[in-house]
Amino acid sequence: MRVDFYQLAGTPVEQVVAALAQKLLDGGERLLIVASGEAALARLDRLLWDFSPTSFLPHGLSGGTDDARQPILLSTTPDAANVARNLLIADGEWREAALNFERAFYLFDAATLDGARLAWKLLTGRGVDRHYWAMEGGRWAEKA
């Protein structure tokens, strides 16, 4: 199990979500994106539809009849109805259910930094491969 911690530090969450989702789709993976609140999900839904002028990222909002077929599923809960092995936490609120996935992407900003630090500590000694990423010179760089 691997958890990638992404410190946003001014980078819009939507930009990071779209980049990670595209990378996973390109690799043939499925993704469950979790955020608390319908407003956050609606923003992410719009972002994925408007990903670029010529394309979109195929996805759906949880609760639809085709949840199991969605390569990317947006939800307020970490239940992978689309059989995703990857979870992206878009709201900075750690969820223990992330440990049920092969890989989790945990996005956090200044407002959720304390929660990210606590999650990092709580994962110590639990067999979790932790990675910390920060924006450096316009690119994501892994920090030791």
XYZ file of C-alpha atoms in Angstrom:
144
model
C 0.000 0.000 0.000
C 1.352 3.393 -0.987
C 0.223 6.881 0.019
C 1.423 9.923 -1.898
C 1.074 13.169 0.066
C 0.784 16.234 -2.208
C 1.231 19.619 -0.542
C -0.684 22.034 -2.760
C 0.925 25.276 -1.540
C -0.984 27.522 -3.926
C -1.469 25.010 -6.739
C -5.211 24.690 -7.424
C -6.558 21.333 -6.269
C -8.436 20.935 -9.546
C -5.201 21.154 -11.533
C -3.584 18.387 -9.476
C -6.697 16.184 -9.599
C -6.861 16.446 -13.395
C -3.155 15.700 -13.872
C -3.201 12.659 -11.590
C -6.458 11.359 -13.070
C -5.073 11.647 -16.600
C -1.880 9.839 -15.644
C -3.813 6.971 -14.060
C -6.187 6.674 -17.025
C -3.240 6.618 -19.416
C -1.914 3.669 -17.414
C -5.222 1.805 -17.683
C -6.086 2.351 -14.015
C -9.381 3.288 -12.370
C -9.706 6.050 -9.795
C -12.087 6.960 -7.002
C -11.985 10.671 -6.117
C -13.356 11.577 -2.698
C -14.328 15.009 -1.410
C -16.767 16.060 1.276
C -19.704 18.017 0.009
C -21.695 18.083 -3.178
C -20.315 21.512 -4.157
C -16.748 20.179 -4.240
C -17.849 17.193 -6.316
C -19.728 19.464 -8.731
C -16.567 21.574 -9.250
C -14.499 18.453 -9.901
C -17.178 17.077 -12.223
C -17.106 20.271 -14.302
C -13.299 20.240 -14.343
C -13.155 16.688 -15.686
C -15.690 17.511 -18.421
C -13.755 20.618 -19.433
C -10.306 19.013 -19.093
C -9.089 20.383 -22.417
C -10.666 22.113 -25.416
C -10.684 18.841 -27.370
C -11.260 16.148 -24.750
C -12.619 15.249 -21.341
C -11.749 12.690 -18.685
C -14.454 9.983 -18.620
C -16.089 9.889 -15.212
C -19.321 9.880 -13.270
C -20.810 11.038 -10.002
C -21.445 8.266 -7.482
C -25.020 7.110 -7.212
C -25.633 6.619 -10.912
C -26.695 3.404 -12.595
C -23.303 3.000 -14.304
C -20.987 3.510 -11.301
C -19.262 0.159 -11.846
C -18.335 1.130 -15.426
C -16.816 4.522 -14.616
C -13.015 4.743 -14.976
C -13.146 7.758 -12.643
C -15.835 7.980 -9.994
C -16.513 11.041 -7.814
C -17.946 10.359 -4.368
C -18.368 11.722 -0.854
C -17.461 8.283 0.552
C -14.489 5.984 -0.089
C -16.637 3.137 -1.460
C -15.169 2.051 -4.797
C -18.262 1.099 -6.757
C -16.075 1.302 -9.875
C -13.622 -1.287 -8.453
C -10.829 1.302 -8.361
C -7.532 0.364 -6.756
C -6.561 4.053 -6.506
C -8.109 6.641 -4.207
C -7.594 10.383 -4.495
C -8.520 12.411 -1.421
C -9.208 15.874 -2.825
C -10.363 17.729 0.288
C -7.413 17.310 2.678
C -9.456 15.156 5.062
C -7.670 11.838 5.701
C -9.837 8.720 5.587
C -8.642 5.422 7.085
C -10.504 3.600 4.311
C -7.667 4.759 2.032
C -5.714 1.809 3.404
C -8.097 -0.543 1.568
C -6.692 0.653 -1.777
C -3.386 -0.178 -3.446
C -2.525 3.491 -3.724
C -3.889 6.701 -2.260
C -3.196 10.283 -3.282
C -3.724 12.672 -0.380
C -3.949 16.344 -1.402
C -3.633 18.934 1.336
C -3.082 22.665 1.663
C -2.153 25.083 4.448
C -5.591 24.758 6.038
C -5.286 20.951 6.278
C -1.541 20.730 6.974
C -1.966 19.618 10.605
C -4.228 16.767 9.513
C -1.673 15.685 6.909
C 1.086 15.661 9.506
C -1.055 13.568 11.815
C -1.921 11.126 9.004
C 1.791 10.797 8.151
C 2.591 9.952 11.788
C -0.322 7.540 12.151
C 0.851 5.579 9.102
C 4.295 4.999 10.627
C 4.961 1.316 11.267
C 1.823 0.141 9.462
C 3.510 -1.197 6.336
C 2.564 1.855 4.285
C 4.996 3.201 1.715
C 4.728 6.993 2.218
C 5.876 9.628 -0.270
C 5.790 13.399 0.102
C 5.565 15.683 -2.939
C 5.880 19.466 -3.149
C 5.873 21.907 -6.056
C 9.375 23.051 -6.900
C 10.166 25.233 -9.892
C 6.785 24.516 -11.475
C 7.175 20.728 -11.182
C 6.319 18.150 -8.554
C 9.406 16.973 -6.677
C 9.573 14.172 -4.166
C 11.014 15.270 -0.851
C 12.875 13.066 1.582
